[in-house]
Coordinates of C-alpha atoms in Angstrom, one line a residue:
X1 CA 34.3 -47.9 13.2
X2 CA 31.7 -45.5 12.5
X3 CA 29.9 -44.5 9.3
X4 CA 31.4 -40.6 7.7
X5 CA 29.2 -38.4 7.3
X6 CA 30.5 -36.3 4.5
X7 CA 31.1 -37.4 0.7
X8 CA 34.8 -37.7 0.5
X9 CA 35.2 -39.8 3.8
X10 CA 32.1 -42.2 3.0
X11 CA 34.4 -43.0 -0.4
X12 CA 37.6 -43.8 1.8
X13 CA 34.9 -45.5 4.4
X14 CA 34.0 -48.0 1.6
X15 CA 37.7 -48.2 -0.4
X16 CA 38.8 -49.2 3.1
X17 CA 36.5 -51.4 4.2
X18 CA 36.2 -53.6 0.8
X19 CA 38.7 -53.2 -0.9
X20 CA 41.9 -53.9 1.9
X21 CA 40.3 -57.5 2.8
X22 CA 40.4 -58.3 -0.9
X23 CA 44.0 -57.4 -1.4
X24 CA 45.1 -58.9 1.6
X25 CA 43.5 -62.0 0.3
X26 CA 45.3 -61.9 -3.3
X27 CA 48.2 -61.2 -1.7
X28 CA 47.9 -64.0 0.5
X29 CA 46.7 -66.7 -1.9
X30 CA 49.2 -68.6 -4.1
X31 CA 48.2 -66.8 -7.7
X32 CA 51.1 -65.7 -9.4
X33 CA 53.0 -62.7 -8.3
X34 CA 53.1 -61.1 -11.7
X35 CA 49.0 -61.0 -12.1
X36 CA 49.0 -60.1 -8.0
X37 CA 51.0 -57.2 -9.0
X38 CA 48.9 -55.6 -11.8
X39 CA 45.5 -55.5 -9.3
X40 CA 47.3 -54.2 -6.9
X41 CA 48.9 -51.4 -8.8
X42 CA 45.2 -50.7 -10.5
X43 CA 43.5 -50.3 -7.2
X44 CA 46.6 -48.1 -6.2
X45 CA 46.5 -46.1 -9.0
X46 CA 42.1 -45.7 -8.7
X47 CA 42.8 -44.1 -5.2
X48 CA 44.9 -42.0 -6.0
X49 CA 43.5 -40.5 -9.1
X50 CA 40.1 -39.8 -6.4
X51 CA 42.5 -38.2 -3.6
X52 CA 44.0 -35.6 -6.1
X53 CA 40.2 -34.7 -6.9
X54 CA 39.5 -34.4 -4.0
X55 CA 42.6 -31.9 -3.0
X56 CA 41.7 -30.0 -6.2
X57 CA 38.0 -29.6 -5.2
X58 CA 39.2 -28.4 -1.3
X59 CA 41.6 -25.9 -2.8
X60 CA 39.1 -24.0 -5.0
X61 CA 36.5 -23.8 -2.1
X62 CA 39.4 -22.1 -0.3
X63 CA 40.2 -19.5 -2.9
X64 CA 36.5 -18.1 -4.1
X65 CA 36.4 -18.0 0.3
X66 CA 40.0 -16.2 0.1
X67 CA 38.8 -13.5 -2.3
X68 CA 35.0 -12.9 -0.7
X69 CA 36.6 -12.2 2.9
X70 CA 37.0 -14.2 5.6
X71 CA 33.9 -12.6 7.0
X72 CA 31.3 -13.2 4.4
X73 CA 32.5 -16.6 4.1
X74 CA 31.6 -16.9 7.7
X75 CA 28.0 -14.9 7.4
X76 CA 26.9 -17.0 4.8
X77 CA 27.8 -20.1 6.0
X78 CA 26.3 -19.9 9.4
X79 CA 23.3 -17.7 8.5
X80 CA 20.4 -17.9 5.9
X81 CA 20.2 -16.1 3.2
X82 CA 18.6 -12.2 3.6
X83 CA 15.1 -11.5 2.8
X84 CA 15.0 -9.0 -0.4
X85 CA 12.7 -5.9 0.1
X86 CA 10.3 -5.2 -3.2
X87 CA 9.5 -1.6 -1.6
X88 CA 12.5 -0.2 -3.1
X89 CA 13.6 1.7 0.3
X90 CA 17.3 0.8 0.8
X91 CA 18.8 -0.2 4.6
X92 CA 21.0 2.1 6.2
X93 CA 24.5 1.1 6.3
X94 CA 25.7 -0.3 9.8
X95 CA 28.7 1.9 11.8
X96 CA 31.5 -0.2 13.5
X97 CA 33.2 0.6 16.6
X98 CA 36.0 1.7 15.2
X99 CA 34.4 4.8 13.4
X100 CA 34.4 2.7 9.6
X101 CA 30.9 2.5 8.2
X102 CA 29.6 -1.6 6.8
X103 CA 28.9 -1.7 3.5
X104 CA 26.1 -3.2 3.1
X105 CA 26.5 -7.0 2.0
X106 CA 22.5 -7.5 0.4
X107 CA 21.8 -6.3 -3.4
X108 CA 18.0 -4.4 -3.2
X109 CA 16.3 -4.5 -6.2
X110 CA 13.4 -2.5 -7.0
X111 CA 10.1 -4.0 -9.4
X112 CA 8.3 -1.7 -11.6
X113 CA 4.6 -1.5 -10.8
X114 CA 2.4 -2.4 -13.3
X115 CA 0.4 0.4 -15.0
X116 CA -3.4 0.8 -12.9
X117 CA -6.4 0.2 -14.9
X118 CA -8.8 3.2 -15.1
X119 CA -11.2 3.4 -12.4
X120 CA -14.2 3.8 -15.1
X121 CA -14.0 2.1 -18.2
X122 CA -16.5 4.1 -21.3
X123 CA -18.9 1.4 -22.7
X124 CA -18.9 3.4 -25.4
X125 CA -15.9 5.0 -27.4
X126 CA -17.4 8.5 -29.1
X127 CA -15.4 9.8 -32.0
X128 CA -12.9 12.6 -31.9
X129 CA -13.8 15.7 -32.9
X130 CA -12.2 18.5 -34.2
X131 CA -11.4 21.5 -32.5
X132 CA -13.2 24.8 -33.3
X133 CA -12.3 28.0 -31.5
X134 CA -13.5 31.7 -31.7
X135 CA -12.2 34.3 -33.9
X136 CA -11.4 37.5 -32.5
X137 CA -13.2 40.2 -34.6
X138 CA -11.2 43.9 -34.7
X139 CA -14.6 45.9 -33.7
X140 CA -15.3 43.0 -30.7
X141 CA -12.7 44.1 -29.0
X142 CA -9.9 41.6 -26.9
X143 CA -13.4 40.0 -25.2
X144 CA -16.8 39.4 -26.1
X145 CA -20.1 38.5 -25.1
X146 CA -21.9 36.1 -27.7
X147 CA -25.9 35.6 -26.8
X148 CA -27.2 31.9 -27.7
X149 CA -28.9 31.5 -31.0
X150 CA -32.3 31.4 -30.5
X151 CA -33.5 29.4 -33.5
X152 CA -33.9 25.8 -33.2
X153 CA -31.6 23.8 -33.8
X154 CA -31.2 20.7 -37.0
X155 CA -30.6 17.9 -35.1
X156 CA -28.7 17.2 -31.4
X157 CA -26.3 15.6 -33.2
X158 CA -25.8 18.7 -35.6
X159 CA -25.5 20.9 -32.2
X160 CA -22.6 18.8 -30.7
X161 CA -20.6 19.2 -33.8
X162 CA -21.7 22.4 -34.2
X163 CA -20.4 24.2 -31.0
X164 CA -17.7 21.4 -29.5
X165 CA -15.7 24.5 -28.6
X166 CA -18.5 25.5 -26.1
X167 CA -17.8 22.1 -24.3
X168 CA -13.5 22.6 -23.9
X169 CA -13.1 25.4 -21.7
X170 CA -12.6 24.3 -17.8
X171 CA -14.1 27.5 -16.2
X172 CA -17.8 28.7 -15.8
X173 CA -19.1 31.8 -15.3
X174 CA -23.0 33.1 -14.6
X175 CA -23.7 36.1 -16.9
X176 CA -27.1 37.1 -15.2
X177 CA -29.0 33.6 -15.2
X178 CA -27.4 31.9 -18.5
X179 CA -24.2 30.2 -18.2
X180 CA -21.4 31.2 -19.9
X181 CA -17.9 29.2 -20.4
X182 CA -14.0 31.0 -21.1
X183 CA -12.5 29.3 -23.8
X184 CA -9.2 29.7 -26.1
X185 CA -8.9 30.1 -29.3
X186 CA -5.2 29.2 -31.3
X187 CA -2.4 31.9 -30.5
X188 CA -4.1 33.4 -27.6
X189 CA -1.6 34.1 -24.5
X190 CA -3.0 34.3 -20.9
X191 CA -6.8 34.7 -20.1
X192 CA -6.9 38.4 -21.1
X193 CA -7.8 37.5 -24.4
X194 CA -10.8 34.9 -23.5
X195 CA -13.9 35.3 -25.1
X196 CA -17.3 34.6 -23.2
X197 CA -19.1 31.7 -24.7
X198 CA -22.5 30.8 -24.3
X199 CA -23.4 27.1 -23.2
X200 CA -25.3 25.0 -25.9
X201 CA -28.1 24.2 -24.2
X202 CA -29.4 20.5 -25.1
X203 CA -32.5 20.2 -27.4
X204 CA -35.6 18.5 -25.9
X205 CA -35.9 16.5 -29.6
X206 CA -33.2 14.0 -29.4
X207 CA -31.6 13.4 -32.7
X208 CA -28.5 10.8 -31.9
X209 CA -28.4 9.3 -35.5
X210 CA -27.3 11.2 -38.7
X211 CA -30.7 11.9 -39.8
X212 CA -34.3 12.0 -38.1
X213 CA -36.5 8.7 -38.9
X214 CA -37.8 8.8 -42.2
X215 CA -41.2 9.5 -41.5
X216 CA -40.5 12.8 -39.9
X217 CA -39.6 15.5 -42.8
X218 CA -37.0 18.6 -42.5
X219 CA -40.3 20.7 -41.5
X220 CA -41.5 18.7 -38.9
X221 CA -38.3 18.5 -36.9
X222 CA -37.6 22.5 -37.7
X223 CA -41.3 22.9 -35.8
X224 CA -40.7 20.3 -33.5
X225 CA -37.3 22.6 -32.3
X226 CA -39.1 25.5 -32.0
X227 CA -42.0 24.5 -30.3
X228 CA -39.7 22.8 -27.8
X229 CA -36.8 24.5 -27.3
X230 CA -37.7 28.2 -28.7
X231 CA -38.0 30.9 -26.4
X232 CA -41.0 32.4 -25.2
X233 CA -42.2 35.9 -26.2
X234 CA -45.3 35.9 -24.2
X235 CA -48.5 34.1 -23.0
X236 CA -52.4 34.9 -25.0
X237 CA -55.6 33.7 -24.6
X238 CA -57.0 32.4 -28.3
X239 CA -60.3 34.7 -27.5
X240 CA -61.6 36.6 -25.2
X241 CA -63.9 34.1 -24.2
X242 CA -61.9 31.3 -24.8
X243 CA -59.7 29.7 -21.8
X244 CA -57.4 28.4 -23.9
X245 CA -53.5 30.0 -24.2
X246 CA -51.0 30.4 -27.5
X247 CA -47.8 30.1 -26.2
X248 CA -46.1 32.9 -28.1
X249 CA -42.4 31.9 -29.2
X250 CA -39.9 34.6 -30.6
X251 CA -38.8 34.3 -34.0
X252 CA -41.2 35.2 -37.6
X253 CA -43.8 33.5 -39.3
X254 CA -45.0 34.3 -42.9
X255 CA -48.6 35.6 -41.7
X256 CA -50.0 37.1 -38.7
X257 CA -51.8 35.3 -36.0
X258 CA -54.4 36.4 -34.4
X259 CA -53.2 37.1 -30.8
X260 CA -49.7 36.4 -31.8
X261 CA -48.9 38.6 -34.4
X262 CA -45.9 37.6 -36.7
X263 CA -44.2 35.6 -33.9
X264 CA -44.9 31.4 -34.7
X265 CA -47.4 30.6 -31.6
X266 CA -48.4 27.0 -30.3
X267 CA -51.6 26.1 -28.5
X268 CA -51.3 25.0 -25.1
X269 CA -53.6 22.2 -23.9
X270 CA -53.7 20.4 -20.5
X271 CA -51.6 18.1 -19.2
X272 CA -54.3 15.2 -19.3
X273 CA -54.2 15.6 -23.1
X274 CA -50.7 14.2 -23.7
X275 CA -52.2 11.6 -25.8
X276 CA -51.7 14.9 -28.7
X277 CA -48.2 14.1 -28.8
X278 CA -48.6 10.5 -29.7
X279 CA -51.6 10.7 -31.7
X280 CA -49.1 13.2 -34.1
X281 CA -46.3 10.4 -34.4
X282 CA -49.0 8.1 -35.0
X283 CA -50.1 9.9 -37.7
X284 CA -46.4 10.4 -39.4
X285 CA -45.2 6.6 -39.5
X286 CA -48.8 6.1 -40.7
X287 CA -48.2 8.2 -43.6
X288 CA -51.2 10.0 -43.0
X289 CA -49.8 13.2 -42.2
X290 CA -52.6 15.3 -41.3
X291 CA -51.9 16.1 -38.1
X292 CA -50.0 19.4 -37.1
X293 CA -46.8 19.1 -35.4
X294 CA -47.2 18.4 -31.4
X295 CA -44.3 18.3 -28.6
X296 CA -44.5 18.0 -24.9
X297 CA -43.3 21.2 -22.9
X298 CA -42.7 21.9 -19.1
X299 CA -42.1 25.6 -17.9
X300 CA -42.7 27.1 -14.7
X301 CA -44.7 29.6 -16.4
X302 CA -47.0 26.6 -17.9
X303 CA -49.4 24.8 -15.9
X304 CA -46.9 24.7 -13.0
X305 CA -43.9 23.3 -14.5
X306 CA -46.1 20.0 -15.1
X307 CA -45.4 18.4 -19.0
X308 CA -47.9 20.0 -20.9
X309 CA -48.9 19.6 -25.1
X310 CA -48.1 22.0 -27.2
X311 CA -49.6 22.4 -30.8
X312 CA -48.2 24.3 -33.6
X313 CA -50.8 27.3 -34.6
X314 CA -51.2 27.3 -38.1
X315 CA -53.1 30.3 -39.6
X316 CA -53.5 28.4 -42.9
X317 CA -57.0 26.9 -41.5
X318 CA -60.1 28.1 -42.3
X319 CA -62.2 29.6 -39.5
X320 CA -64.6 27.8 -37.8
X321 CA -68.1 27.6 -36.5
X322 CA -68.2 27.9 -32.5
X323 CA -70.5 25.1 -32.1
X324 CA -69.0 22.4 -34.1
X325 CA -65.4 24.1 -34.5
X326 CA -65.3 22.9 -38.1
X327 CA -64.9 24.6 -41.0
X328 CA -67.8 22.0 -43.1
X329 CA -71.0 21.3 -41.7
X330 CA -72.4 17.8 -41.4
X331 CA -74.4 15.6 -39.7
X332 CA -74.1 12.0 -38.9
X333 CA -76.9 11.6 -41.9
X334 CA -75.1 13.4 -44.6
X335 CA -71.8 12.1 -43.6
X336 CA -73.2 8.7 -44.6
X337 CA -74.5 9.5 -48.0
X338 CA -71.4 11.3 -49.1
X339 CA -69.4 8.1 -48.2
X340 CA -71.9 6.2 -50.8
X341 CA -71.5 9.1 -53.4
X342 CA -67.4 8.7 -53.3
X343 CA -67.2 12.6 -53.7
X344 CA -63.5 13.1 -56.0
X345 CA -62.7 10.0 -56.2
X346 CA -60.5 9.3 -59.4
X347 CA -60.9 12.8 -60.6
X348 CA -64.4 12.7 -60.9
X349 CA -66.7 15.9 -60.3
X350 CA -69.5 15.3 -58.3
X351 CA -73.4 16.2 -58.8
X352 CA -74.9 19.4 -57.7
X353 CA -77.5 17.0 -56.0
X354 CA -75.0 14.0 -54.7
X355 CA -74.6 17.5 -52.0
X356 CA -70.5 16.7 -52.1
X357 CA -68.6 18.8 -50.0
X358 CA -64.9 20.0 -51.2
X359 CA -63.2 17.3 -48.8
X360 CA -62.1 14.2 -51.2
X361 CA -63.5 10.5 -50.4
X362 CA -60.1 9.3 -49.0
X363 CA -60.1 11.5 -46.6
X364 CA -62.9 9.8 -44.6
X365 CA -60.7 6.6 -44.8
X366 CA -57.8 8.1 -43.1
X367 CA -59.6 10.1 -40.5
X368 CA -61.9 6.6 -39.6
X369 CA -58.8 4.4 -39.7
X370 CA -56.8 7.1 -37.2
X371 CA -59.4 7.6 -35.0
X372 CA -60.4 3.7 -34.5
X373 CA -56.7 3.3 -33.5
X374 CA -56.7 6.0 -30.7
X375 CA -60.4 5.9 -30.0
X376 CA -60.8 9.4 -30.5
X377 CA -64.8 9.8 -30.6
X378 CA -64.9 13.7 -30.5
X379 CA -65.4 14.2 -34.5
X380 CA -67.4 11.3 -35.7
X381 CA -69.6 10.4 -32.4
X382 CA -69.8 13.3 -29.9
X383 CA -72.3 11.9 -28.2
X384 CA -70.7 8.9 -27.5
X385 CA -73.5 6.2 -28.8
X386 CA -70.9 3.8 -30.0
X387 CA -69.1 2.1 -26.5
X388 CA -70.2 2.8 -22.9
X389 CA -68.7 5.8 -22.1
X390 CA -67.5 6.8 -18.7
X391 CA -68.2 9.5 -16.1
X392 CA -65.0 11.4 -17.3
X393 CA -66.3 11.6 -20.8
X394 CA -67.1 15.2 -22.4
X395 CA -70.4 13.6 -23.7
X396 CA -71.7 12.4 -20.1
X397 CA -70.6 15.4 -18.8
X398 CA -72.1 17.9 -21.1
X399 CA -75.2 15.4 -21.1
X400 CA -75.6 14.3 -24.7
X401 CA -75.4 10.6 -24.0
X402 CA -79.1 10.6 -24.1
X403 CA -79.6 11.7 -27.7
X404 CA -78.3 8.9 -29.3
X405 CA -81.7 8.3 -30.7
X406 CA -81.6 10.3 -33.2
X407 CA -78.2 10.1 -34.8
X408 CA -78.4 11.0 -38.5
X409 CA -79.3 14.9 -36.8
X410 CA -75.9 14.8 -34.4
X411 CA -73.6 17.1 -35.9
X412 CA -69.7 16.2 -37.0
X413 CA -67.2 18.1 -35.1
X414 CA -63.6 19.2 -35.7
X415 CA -63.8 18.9 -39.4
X416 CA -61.4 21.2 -40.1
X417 CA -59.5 22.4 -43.7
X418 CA -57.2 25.0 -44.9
X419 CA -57.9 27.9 -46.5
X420 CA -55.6 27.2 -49.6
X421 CA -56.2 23.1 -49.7
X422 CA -60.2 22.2 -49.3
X423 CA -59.5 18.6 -50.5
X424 CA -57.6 17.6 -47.5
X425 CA -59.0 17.4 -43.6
X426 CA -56.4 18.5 -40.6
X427 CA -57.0 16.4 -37.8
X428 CA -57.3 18.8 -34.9
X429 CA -58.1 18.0 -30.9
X430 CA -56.7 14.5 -30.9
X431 CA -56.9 13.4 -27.8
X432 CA -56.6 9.0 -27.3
X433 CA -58.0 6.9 -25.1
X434 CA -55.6 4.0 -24.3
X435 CA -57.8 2.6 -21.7
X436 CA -61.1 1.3 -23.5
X437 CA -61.2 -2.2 -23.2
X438 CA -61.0 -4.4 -26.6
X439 CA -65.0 -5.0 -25.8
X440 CA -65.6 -1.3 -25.4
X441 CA -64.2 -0.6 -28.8
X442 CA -66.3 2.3 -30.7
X443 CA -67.0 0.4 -34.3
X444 CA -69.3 3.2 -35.2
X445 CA -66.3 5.3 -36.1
X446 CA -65.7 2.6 -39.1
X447 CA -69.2 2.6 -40.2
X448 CA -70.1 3.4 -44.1
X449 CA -66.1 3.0 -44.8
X450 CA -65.3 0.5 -47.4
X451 CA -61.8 1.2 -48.3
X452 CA -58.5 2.2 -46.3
X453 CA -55.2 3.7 -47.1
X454 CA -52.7 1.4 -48.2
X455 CA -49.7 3.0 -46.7
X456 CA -51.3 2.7 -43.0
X457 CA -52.2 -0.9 -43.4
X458 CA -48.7 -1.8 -44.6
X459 CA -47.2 -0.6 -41.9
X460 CA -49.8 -2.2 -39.4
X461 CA -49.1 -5.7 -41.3
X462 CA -45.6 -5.2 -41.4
X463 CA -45.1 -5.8 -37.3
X464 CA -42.5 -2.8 -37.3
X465 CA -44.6 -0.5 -35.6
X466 CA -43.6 -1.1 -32.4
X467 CA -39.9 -0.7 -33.6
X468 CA -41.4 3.1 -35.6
X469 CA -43.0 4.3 -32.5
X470 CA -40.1 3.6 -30.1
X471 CA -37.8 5.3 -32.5
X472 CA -40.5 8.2 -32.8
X473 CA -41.4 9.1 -29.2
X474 CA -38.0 8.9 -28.0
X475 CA -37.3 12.1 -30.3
X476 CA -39.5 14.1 -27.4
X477 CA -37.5 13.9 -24.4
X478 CA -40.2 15.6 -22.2
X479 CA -43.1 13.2 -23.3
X480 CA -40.5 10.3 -23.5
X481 CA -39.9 10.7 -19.6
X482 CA -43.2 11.8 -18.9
X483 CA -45.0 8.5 -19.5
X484 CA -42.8 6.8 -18.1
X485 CA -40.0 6.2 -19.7
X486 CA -39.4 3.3 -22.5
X487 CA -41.4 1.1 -19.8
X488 CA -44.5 3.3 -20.2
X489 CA -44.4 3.7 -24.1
X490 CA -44.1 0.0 -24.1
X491 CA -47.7 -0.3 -22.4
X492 CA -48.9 2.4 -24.3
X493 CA -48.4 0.5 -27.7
X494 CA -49.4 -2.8 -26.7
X495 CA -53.1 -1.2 -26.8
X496 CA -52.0 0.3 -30.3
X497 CA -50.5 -3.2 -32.1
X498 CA -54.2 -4.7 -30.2
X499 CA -56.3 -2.7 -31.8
X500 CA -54.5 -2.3 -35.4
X501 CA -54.7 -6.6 -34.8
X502 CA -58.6 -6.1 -34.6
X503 CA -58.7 -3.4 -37.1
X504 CA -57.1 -5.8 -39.6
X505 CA -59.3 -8.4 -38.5
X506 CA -62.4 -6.2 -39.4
X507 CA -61.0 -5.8 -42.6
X508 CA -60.9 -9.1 -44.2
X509 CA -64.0 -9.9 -42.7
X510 CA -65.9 -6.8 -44.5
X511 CA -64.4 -7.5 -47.2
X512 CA -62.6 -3.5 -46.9
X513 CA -60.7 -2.6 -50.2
X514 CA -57.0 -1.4 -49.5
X515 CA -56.0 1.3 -52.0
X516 CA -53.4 3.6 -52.8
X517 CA -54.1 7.5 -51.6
X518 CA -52.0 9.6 -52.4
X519 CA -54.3 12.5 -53.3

């Protein structure tokens, strides 16, 4: 007898095969026939409780087969179950012989695609800004030509708020060589009623926060603006013997400049002579603030198109000599005795005979303490008798390096003041030199000094000068990328924060008073 293979006929396989012998041998044995009965009519009844499952099992099968069709029944028994496309695309449905068309007997199904990711994610989220547009004016007409404003802007922030609409429209045009851009104003229908935009064109003094740095006032940024991004007027030489130029900007100044006019003009220096841009931010976080407001320029009119200084022209200054281009005459001698005499200091007049000039005291202290810091040797050692100088140097090259014998008699240079303010020195022609070693230093420029301002030495004992400077350059976008970018202004002050750390140094060990001057 062999072994079923299927549920119900193993069942009857094993009721057959164990459970017969067993009854055969009740039956057989001598128990009584009323005990021999009951088992037997048990077992009975056991079998067929399972055999009417069984039926009832077969007959459903049958029916949910009766009502799918005798052909599906078949398909899915004998094949595997279809393979579900996710494309979406549905199969064609299958023709017969007879001319009757198969339905098709497979449900597609079709998955929604998840939403793509933008290709380039914004690290930075800018806020939204509200839409301006253009108002038609009656005596304009339906379109209008609008020329760009020529004075400088407040800040670059203050521009992008100031003219987002010149930033919405999609199509540019070229009016002659300035760009222009259609835009739409509310209730306009169709591009016949499009006005002609200029572009804002981007300031070269970066302002991305709400205000400039504290240091830097309203004035400074207004001249900063127009000696970087005004338009020129023209190009003059300062003198007819002079080979320097005044860049002459369009726009009106309170007084007239000589070879300007009433325009604002800026003096344009060489390109070697960048250090004028620095030495002016210097001077702001430094609270000095006697320098006159420098930028860095490029134009192809302008040394080539190579970054160049450029230094406001102020007409406030009092002429000077052409030798010594100051407005006071001194020697290295006198300069020394004044410094004893402490001319103004605390309100006091000076003596007829102490020979006091009209500059105060403190302003020695500044202009020694500024120029120790940039090495600038031009005003208080022309001739170069404090540090070795080079080949490149004005002094070797005009040949006064060998008169450093006699240097009470060597004159001061570039002692300059204004007309209306005598008290107070300008610092003019401040060109740096970042590359004098820290045993090269010039020390004669501190000699006879005794005190320094208290506001400079804050901030050099503070360690946020690094931090003011960064912030500062970065406001001149032509100088910023000039040098180098932030790599390049980094190197630039390390020699600063060296020399301020020596500076101090020579302070405490002179025994240097620090003192308020605010004069």
């Amino acid at each position: 007898m062999t072994r079923p293979d299927k549920p119900g006929q193993l069942i009857n396989w094993f009721v057959c095969t164990l459970c017969v012998p067993r009854v055969r041998k009740l039956w057989s044995s001598r128990r009584p026939r009323t005990r021999r009965n009951l088992l037997l009519g048990t077992a009975c009844a056991i079998y067929l409780g399972f055999l009417v499952s069984q039926v009832g099992r077969a007959s459903l099968r049958h029916r949910r087969a009766a009502e799918k069709g005798p052909h599906q029944s078949r398909d899915t028994a004998e094949a595997p179950f279809p393979e579900i496309p996710l494309d979406g695309t549905l199969a064609p449905p299958e023709s017969q012989g007879n001319g009757t068309t198969l339905l098709p007997n497979v449900v597609y199904i079709t998955l929604r695609s998840k939403r793509s990711k933008p290709a380039n994610i914004r690290g930075t989220v800018k806020p939204k800004r509200r839409k301006k547009y253009a108002v038609a004016f009656p005596a304009a007409g339906r379109e209008a030509l609008v020329r760009p404003s020529l004075q400088p802007q407040e800040g670059a922030r203050a521009a992008d708020v100031e003219a987002p609409a010149y930033i919405q429209g999609e199509n540019l045009a070229k009016v002659g060589e300035r760009p222009w851009r259609l835009i739409k104003g509310p209730g306009v229908r169709g591009g016949g009623s499009d006005f002609q935009l200029p572009k804002a064109r981007e300031s070269n003094i970066r302002i991305y926060s709400e205000s400039a740095p504290s240091w830097l006032s309203k004035e400074d940024i207004r001249r900063m603006r127009l000696l970087a991004d005004g338009a020129v007027a023209g190009l003059q030489p300062v003198s007819p013997k002079s080979r320097a130029r005044l860049l002459v900007l369009e726009g009106n100044t309170a007084g007239s400049v000589p070879g300007c006019g009433p325009r604002p003009c800026g003096l344009v220096k060489q390109p070697l002579d960048m250090s004028e841009v620095f030495a002016f931010h210097l001077d702001r976080i430094l609270g000095l603030n006697r320098t006159l407001p420098s930028v860095s320029r490029k134009s192809e009119f302008i040394q080539d198109g190579r970054p160049c200084p450029v230094i406001l022209w102020d007409s406030s200054l009092s002429p000077t000599s052409n030798e010594t281009h100051s407005s006071v005459k001194l020697t290295w001698g006198t300069y020394q005795q004044l410094l004893k005499q402490k001319c103004w200091q605390n309100g006091r007049v000076p003596k007829p005979e102490w020979g006091c000039t009209d500059v105060h005291h403190h302003e020695w202290s500044k202009m020694a303490l500024f120029d120790f810091l940039l090495q600038i040797y031009n005003r208080l050692d022309t001739n170069c008798c404090g540090f070795r100088p080079r080949k490149e140097d004005a002094c070797v090259q005009n040949g006064l390096r060998p008169k450093c014998d006699d240097q009470d008699s060597v004159a001061l240079a570039h002692i300059i003041q204004r007309k209306n303010d005598p008290r107070h020195l300008v610092f003019i022609d401040n060109k740096g030199f970042f590359d004098r070693s820290e045993d090269n230093l010039n020390f004669k420029l501190l000699k006879g000094i005794k005190e320094f301002p208290e506001s400079a030495v804050s901030v050099l004992k503070s360690q946020h000068l690094r931090q003011k400077l960064l912030q500062s350059l970065f406001l001149d976008k032509v100088y910023w990328e000039s040098q180098g970018g932030r790599q390049g202004i980094e190197k630039l002050i390390d020699v600063i924060e060296q020399r301020a750390k020596i500076l101090l140094t020579y302070i405490n060990a002179h025994g240097a008073k620090v003192l308020p001057m605010n004069e």
